[in-house]
PDB file of C-alpha atoms in Angstrom:
ATOM      1  CA  MET A1410      65.466  76.006 -51.917  1.00 48.00           C
ATOM      2  CA  SER A1411      62.556  75.451 -54.268  1.00 54.00           C
ATOM      3  CA  ARG A1412      62.551  76.150 -57.971  1.00 61.00           C
ATOM      4  CA  ASN A1413      60.748  79.468 -57.393  1.00 69.00           C
ATOM      5  CA  GLY A1414      63.318  80.409 -54.730  1.00 67.00           C
ATOM      6  CA  ASN A1415      66.130  79.765 -57.200  1.00 80.00           C
ATOM      7  CA  ARG A1416      64.313  81.861 -59.805  1.00 86.00           C
ATOM      8  CA  LEU A1417      63.887  84.697 -57.298  1.00 84.00           C
ATOM      9  CA  THR A1418      67.608  84.716 -56.522  1.00 85.00           C
ATOM     10  CA  GLN A1419      68.431  84.602 -60.212  1.00 88.00           C
ATOM     11  CA  LEU A1420      66.101  87.545 -60.953  1.00 89.00           C
ATOM     12  CA  LYS A1421      67.668  89.551 -58.139  1.00 87.00           C
ATOM     13  CA  LYS A1422      71.135  89.025 -59.629  1.00 89.00           C
ATOM     14  CA  GLU A1423      69.928  89.944 -63.126  1.00 90.00           C
ATOM     15  CA  ILE A1424      68.228  93.131 -61.909  1.00 90.00           C
ATOM     16  CA  SER A1425      71.283  94.074 -59.826  1.00 88.00           C
ATOM     17  CA  ARG A1426      73.536  93.689 -62.891  1.00 90.00           C
ATOM     18  CA  ALA A1427      71.116  95.690 -65.065  1.00 90.00           C
ATOM     19  CA  LEU A1428      70.825  98.576 -62.576  1.00 87.00           C
ATOM     20  CA  GLY A1429      74.470  98.682 -61.614  1.00 85.00           C
ATOM     21  CA  LYS A1430      76.165  99.402 -58.300  1.00 85.00           C
ATOM     22  CA  ASP A1431      74.241 102.613 -57.703  1.00 87.00           C
ATOM     23  CA  TYR A1432      71.128 100.690 -56.631  1.00 88.00           C
ATOM     24  CA  GLU A1433      70.451  98.041 -54.038  1.00 88.00           C
ATOM     25  CA  VAL A1434      68.054  95.254 -54.947  1.00 88.00           C
ATOM     26  CA  TYR A1435      66.115  93.228 -52.363  1.00 88.00           C
ATOM     27  CA  THR A1436      63.732  90.328 -52.771  1.00 86.00           C
ATOM     28  CA  TRP A1437      60.355  90.340 -51.094  1.00 84.00           C
ATOM     29  CA  LYS A1438      61.647  87.631 -48.746  1.00 84.00           C
ATOM     30  CA  GLU A1439      64.532  89.823 -47.632  1.00 85.00           C
ATOM     31  CA  LEU A1440      62.263  92.819 -47.069  1.00 83.00           C
ATOM     32  CA  ASN A1441      59.816  90.759 -44.995  1.00 80.00           C
ATOM     33  CA  ALA A1442      62.345  88.725 -43.002  1.00 82.00           C
ATOM     34  CA  SER A1443      61.000  90.034 -39.681  1.00 81.00           C
ATOM     35  CA  ILE A1444      57.503  88.801 -40.542  1.00 80.00           C
ATOM     36  CA  PHE A1445      58.882  85.331 -41.233  1.00 81.00           C
ATOM     37  CA  GLU A1446      60.762  85.405 -37.912  1.00 84.00           C
ATOM     38  CA  ILE A1447      57.608  86.403 -36.025  1.00 81.00           C
ATOM     39  CA  SER A1448      55.643  83.693 -37.802  1.00 78.00           C
ATOM     40  CA  GLY A1449      58.270  81.093 -36.879  1.00 83.00           C
ATOM     41  CA  LEU A1450      58.277  82.309 -33.277  1.00 85.00           C
ATOM     42  CA  LYS A1451      54.482  82.060 -33.210  1.00 81.00           C
ATOM     43  CA  ARG A1452      54.600  78.446 -34.396  1.00 81.00           C
ATOM     44  CA  THR A1453      57.273  77.613 -31.826  1.00 87.00           C
ATOM     45  CA  MET A1454      55.243  79.154 -29.003  1.00 86.00           C
ATOM     46  CA  GLN A1455      52.094  77.347 -30.136  1.00 78.00           C
ATOM     47  CA  PHE A1456      54.014  74.078 -30.136  1.00 81.00           C
ATOM     48  CA  LEU A1457      55.437  74.714 -26.654  1.00 87.00           C
ATOM     49  CA  ILE A1458      52.026  75.643 -25.236  1.00 83.00           C
ATOM     50  CA  GLY A1459      50.557  72.517 -26.853  1.00 76.00           C
ATOM     51  CA  VAL A1460      53.273  70.331 -25.334  1.00 80.00           C
ATOM     52  CA  ILE A1461      52.676  71.825 -21.882  1.00 88.00           C
ATOM     53  CA  VAL A1462      48.905  71.281 -22.150  1.00 80.00           C
ATOM     54  CA  VAL A1463      49.401  67.698 -23.340  1.00 76.00           C
ATOM     55  CA  LEU A1464      51.839  66.987 -20.485  1.00 82.00           C
ATOM     56  CA  ILE A1465      49.361  68.353 -17.942  1.00 86.00           C
ATOM     57  CA  ALA A1466      46.615  66.223 -19.486  1.00 78.00           C
ATOM     58  CA  ALA A1467      48.898  63.168 -19.479  1.00 78.00           C
ATOM     59  CA  VAL A1468      49.638  63.627 -15.768  1.00 83.00           C
ATOM     60  CA  GLY A1469      45.899  63.854 -15.078  1.00 81.00           C
ATOM     61  CA  ILE A1470      45.216  60.707 -17.096  1.00 77.00           C
ATOM     62  CA  ILE A1471      48.064  58.834 -15.411  1.00 80.00           C
ATOM     63  CA  ASN A1472      46.832  59.840 -11.953  1.00 85.00           C
ATOM     64  CA  THR A1473      43.243  58.816 -12.705  1.00 81.00           C
ATOM     65  CA  MET A1474      44.181  55.428 -14.119  1.00 77.00           C
ATOM     66  CA  LEU A1475      46.686  54.653 -11.360  1.00 81.00           C
ATOM     67  CA  MET A1476      44.068  55.424  -8.727  1.00 84.00           C
ATOM     68  CA  ALA A1477      41.414  53.393 -10.565  1.00 79.00           C
ATOM     69  CA  VAL A1478      43.645  50.327 -10.553  1.00 80.00           C
ATOM     70  CA  MET A1479      45.384  50.692  -7.187  1.00 82.00           C
ATOM     71  CA  GLU A1480      42.111  51.190  -5.307  1.00 86.00           C
ATOM     72  CA  ARG A1481      40.766  47.995  -6.814  1.00 85.00           C
ATOM     73  CA  ILE A1482      43.587  45.595  -5.983  1.00 85.00           C
ATOM     74  CA  PRO A1483      41.319  43.716  -3.510  1.00 88.00           C
ATOM     75  CA  GLU A1484      38.746  43.419  -6.296  1.00 87.00           C
ATOM     76  CA  ILE A1485      41.450  41.967  -8.554  1.00 86.00           C
ATOM     77  CA  GLY A1486      42.301  39.460  -5.821  1.00 87.00           C
ATOM     78  CA  THR A1487      38.637  38.483  -5.541  1.00 88.00           C
ATOM     79  CA  LEU A1488      38.382  37.987  -9.306  1.00 88.00           C
ATOM     80  CA  GLU A1489      41.518  35.821  -9.285  1.00 87.00           C
ATOM     81  CA  ALA A1490      40.171  33.778  -6.362  1.00 88.00           C
ATOM     82  CA  MET A1491      36.939  33.224  -8.313  1.00 90.00           C
ATOM     83  CA  GLY A1492      38.928  31.794 -11.232  1.00 90.00           C
ATOM     84  CA  PHE A1493      39.335  34.749 -13.606  1.00 89.00           C
ATOM     85  CA  SER A1494      42.565  34.496 -15.562  1.00 90.00           C
ATOM     86  CA  LYS A1495      45.128  37.265 -15.332  1.00 88.00           C
ATOM     87  CA  ASP A1496      44.699  37.949 -19.057  1.00 91.00           C
ATOM     88  CA  ASN A1497      40.934  38.472 -18.644  1.00 91.00           C
ATOM     89  CA  ILE A1498      41.485  40.845 -15.717  1.00 88.00           C
ATOM     90  CA  ILE A1499      44.055  42.803 -17.734  1.00 89.00           C
ATOM     91  CA  LYS A1500      41.649  42.988 -20.709  1.00 91.00           C
ATOM     92  CA  MET A1501      38.875  44.198 -18.415  1.00 89.00           C
ATOM     93  CA  PHE A1502      41.029  47.070 -17.140  1.00 86.00           C
ATOM     94  CA  ILE A1503      42.309  47.889 -20.628  1.00 88.00           C
ATOM     95  CA  TYR A1504      38.701  48.223 -21.800  1.00 90.00           C
ATOM     96  CA  GLU A1505      37.941  50.410 -18.813  1.00 86.00           C
ATOM     97  CA  GLY A1506      41.011  52.556 -19.511  1.00 85.00           C
ATOM     98  CA  GLY A1507      40.006  52.827 -23.147  1.00 88.00           C
ATOM     99  CA  ILE A1508      36.445  53.850 -22.296  1.00 90.00           C
ATOM    100  CA  ILE A1509      37.657  56.428 -19.776  1.00 86.00           C
ATOM    101  CA  GLY A1510      40.133  57.668 -22.395  1.00 86.00           C
ATOM    102  CA  ILE A1511      37.445  57.923 -25.070  1.00 92.00           C
ATOM    103  CA  PHE A1512      34.980  59.857 -22.905  1.00 91.00           C
ATOM    104  CA  GLY A1513      37.690  62.041 -21.396  1.00 87.00           C
ATOM    105  CA  SER A1514      39.171  62.773 -24.815  1.00 88.00           C
ATOM    106  CA  ILE A1515      35.766  63.529 -26.329  1.00 93.00           C
ATOM    107  CA  SER A1516      34.908  65.989 -23.557  1.00 92.00           C
ATOM    108  CA  GLY A1517      38.382  67.580 -23.597  1.00 87.00           C
ATOM    109  CA  CYS A1518      38.490  67.865 -27.378  1.00 89.00           C
ATOM    110  CA  LEU A1519      34.959  69.258 -27.498  1.00 93.00           C
ATOM    111  CA  LEU A1520      35.787  71.898 -24.896  1.00 91.00           C
ATOM    112  CA  GLY A1521      39.086  72.715 -26.630  1.00 86.00           C
ATOM    113  CA  PHE A1522      37.379  72.820 -30.032  1.00 89.00           C
ATOM    114  CA  LEU A1523      34.721  75.255 -28.786  1.00 91.00           C
ATOM    115  CA  LEU A1524      37.334  77.484 -27.167  1.00 88.00           C
ATOM    116  CA  SER A1525      39.508  77.392 -30.300  1.00 85.00           C
ATOM    117  CA  LEU A1526      36.477  78.119 -32.471  1.00 89.00           C
ATOM    118  CA  HIS A1527      35.659  81.158 -30.332  1.00 88.00           C
ATOM    119  CA  LEU A1528      39.266  82.370 -30.458  1.00 86.00           C
ATOM    120  CA  SER A1529      39.571  81.845 -34.215  1.00 87.00           C
ATOM    121  CA  LEU A1530      36.265  83.552 -35.081  1.00 89.00           C
ATOM    122  CA  ILE A1531      36.001  86.301 -32.465  1.00 87.00           C
ATOM    123  CA  GLY A1532      39.377  86.402 -30.748  1.00 84.00           C
ATOM    124  CA  LEU A1533      40.411  87.764 -27.394  1.00 82.00           C
ATOM    125  CA  ASP A1534      40.153  91.569 -27.380  1.00 83.00           C
ATOM    126  CA  LEU A1535      42.806  93.143 -25.164  1.00 77.00           C
ATOM    127  CA  SER A1536      42.310  96.687 -26.512  1.00 76.00           C
ATOM    128  CA  LYS A1537      41.004  98.025 -23.178  1.00 77.00           C
ATOM    129  CA  ARG A1538      44.130  96.846 -21.365  1.00 74.00           C
ATOM    130  CA  PHE A1539      46.469  98.581 -23.823  1.00 70.00           C
ATOM    131  CA  GLU A1540      44.496 101.742 -24.623  1.00 70.00           C
ATOM    132  CA  ASN A1541      46.844 103.958 -22.581  1.00 72.00           C
ATOM    133  CA  ILE A1542      49.979 102.786 -24.365  1.00 71.00           C
ATOM    134  CA  ASP A1543      51.417 105.451 -26.658  1.00 68.00           C
ATOM    135  CA  ILE A1544      52.076 103.954 -30.075  1.00 68.00           C
ATOM    136  CA  VAL A1545      52.682 105.977 -33.233  1.00 65.00           C
ATOM    137  CA  TYR A1546      50.189 104.008 -35.310  1.00 63.00           C
ATOM    138  CA  PRO A1547      46.898 102.443 -34.158  1.00 65.00           C
ATOM    139  CA  ILE A1548      46.931  98.745 -33.340  1.00 67.00           C
ATOM    140  CA  LYS A1549      44.042  96.503 -32.418  1.00 72.00           C
ATOM    141  CA  PHE A1550      45.073  94.220 -29.610  1.00 75.00           C
ATOM    142  CA  ILE A1551      42.995  91.218 -30.600  1.00 79.00           C
ATOM    143  CA  ILE A1552      44.515  87.779 -30.226  1.00 79.00           C
ATOM    144  CA  LYS A1553      43.128  85.363 -32.771  1.00 82.00           C
ATOM    145  CA  GLY A1554      43.405  81.602 -32.550  1.00 78.00           C
ATOM    146  CA  GLU A1555      43.876  78.986 -35.182  1.00 79.00           C
ATOM    147  CA  LEU A1556      41.652  75.939 -35.535  1.00 83.00           C
ATOM    148  CA  ASN A1557      43.492  72.814 -36.624  1.00 82.00           C
ATOM    149  CA  TYR A1558      41.407  69.666 -37.030  1.00 87.00           C
ATOM    150  CA  LEU A1559      44.468  67.429 -37.261  1.00 88.00           C
ATOM    151  CA  THR A1560      45.571  68.660 -33.831  1.00 84.00           C
ATOM    152  CA  VAL A1561      42.142  67.903 -32.371  1.00 86.00           C
ATOM    153  CA  LEU A1562      42.271  64.382 -33.799  1.00 89.00           C
ATOM    154  CA  SER A1563      45.826  63.772 -32.569  1.00 87.00           C
ATOM    155  CA  VAL A1564      44.949  65.007 -29.062  1.00 84.00           C
ATOM    156  CA  PHE A1565      41.930  62.689 -29.016  1.00 89.00           C
ATOM    157  CA  LEU A1566      44.031  59.690 -30.040  1.00 91.00           C
ATOM    158  CA  PHE A1567      46.752  60.673 -27.573  1.00 86.00           C
ATOM    159  CA  GLY A1568      44.247  60.701 -24.711  1.00 85.00           C
ATOM    160  CA  VAL A1569      42.861  57.281 -25.568  1.00 88.00           C
ATOM    161  CA  ILE A1570      46.261  55.680 -26.149  1.00 89.00           C
ATOM    162  CA  ILE A1571      47.780  57.136 -22.963  1.00 85.00           C
ATOM    163  CA  SER A1572      44.785  55.933 -20.946  1.00 83.00           C
ATOM    164  CA  VAL A1573      45.228  52.374 -22.220  1.00 86.00           C
ATOM    165  CA  ILE A1574      49.023  52.343 -21.862  1.00 86.00           C
ATOM    166  CA  VAL A1575      48.962  53.795 -18.356  1.00 83.00           C
ATOM    167  CA  THR A1576      46.460  51.151 -17.291  1.00 82.00           C
ATOM    168  CA  LEU A1577      48.825  48.319 -18.233  1.00 84.00           C
ATOM    169  CA  TRP A1578      51.590  48.935 -15.676  1.00 81.00           C
ATOM    170  CA  PRO A1579      49.543  48.930 -12.430  1.00 82.00           C
ATOM    171  CA  VAL A1580      47.226  46.135 -13.627  1.00 83.00           C
ATOM    172  CA  ARG A1581      50.145  43.891 -14.504  1.00 83.00           C
ATOM    173  CA  ARG A1582      51.674  44.638 -11.129  1.00 80.00           C
ATOM    174  CA  ALA A1583      48.396  43.989  -9.324  1.00 80.00           C
ATOM    175  CA  THR A1584      47.750  40.711 -11.157  1.00 83.00           C
ATOM    176  CA  LYS A1585      51.194  39.420 -10.138  1.00 84.00           C
ATOM    177  CA  LEU A1586      50.068  39.473  -6.516  1.00 81.00           C
ATOM    178  CA  GLU A1587      48.666  36.279  -5.107  1.00 83.00           C
ATOM    179  CA  PRO A1588      44.904  36.521  -4.454  1.00 81.00           C
ATOM    180  CA  VAL A1589      45.454  36.428  -0.668  1.00 82.00           C
ATOM    181  CA  GLU A1590      47.990  39.292  -0.837  1.00 82.00           C
ATOM    182  CA  ALA A1591      45.681  41.295  -3.120  1.00 78.00           C
ATOM    183  CA  LEU A1592      42.744  40.819  -0.741  1.00 78.00           C
ATOM    184  CA  ARG A1593      44.852  42.163   2.169  1.00 79.00           C
ATOM    185  CA  HIS A1594      45.986  45.181   0.152  1.00 71.00           C
ATOM    186  CA  ILE A1595      44.499  48.457   1.379  1.00 62.00           C
TER     187      ILE A1595
END
């Protein structure tokens, strides 16, 4: 607990002693515990949704890069037969994976940024859907988003790094084939 948290607890004890047993004393943290729980639940749900989106994106990146390499095994065989070293072929595909990752990450982050910007400024108004619900006090059903630049940057880097890493496995496997085997591969 921080210094201010210790001070808050100390003040609560002092006030409780001063007022006696006839009164109950609560801190603002105790009175707003449900708000803190909801806030924690919101962060957890945002994290889980983010993980699911990143996993879906990772599967898409993996599929794209695997197809890009596996379809070009005969091309790899041709390059090896022409005298290209395995290291140069691997570098060529790593550059390609990096470029695909950069452009894919830029477009994905731009689209996500624009959507997040819209949700954080305007929000998603669900008032029409819930207008027939009987609630004692009026509530606006507007879902607002949160724009986090660090998340955008980390997603961008994740896309580029995953694209490069995923390229390594099939390229290494393809370059281990003899040129004749790679040329016959369909």
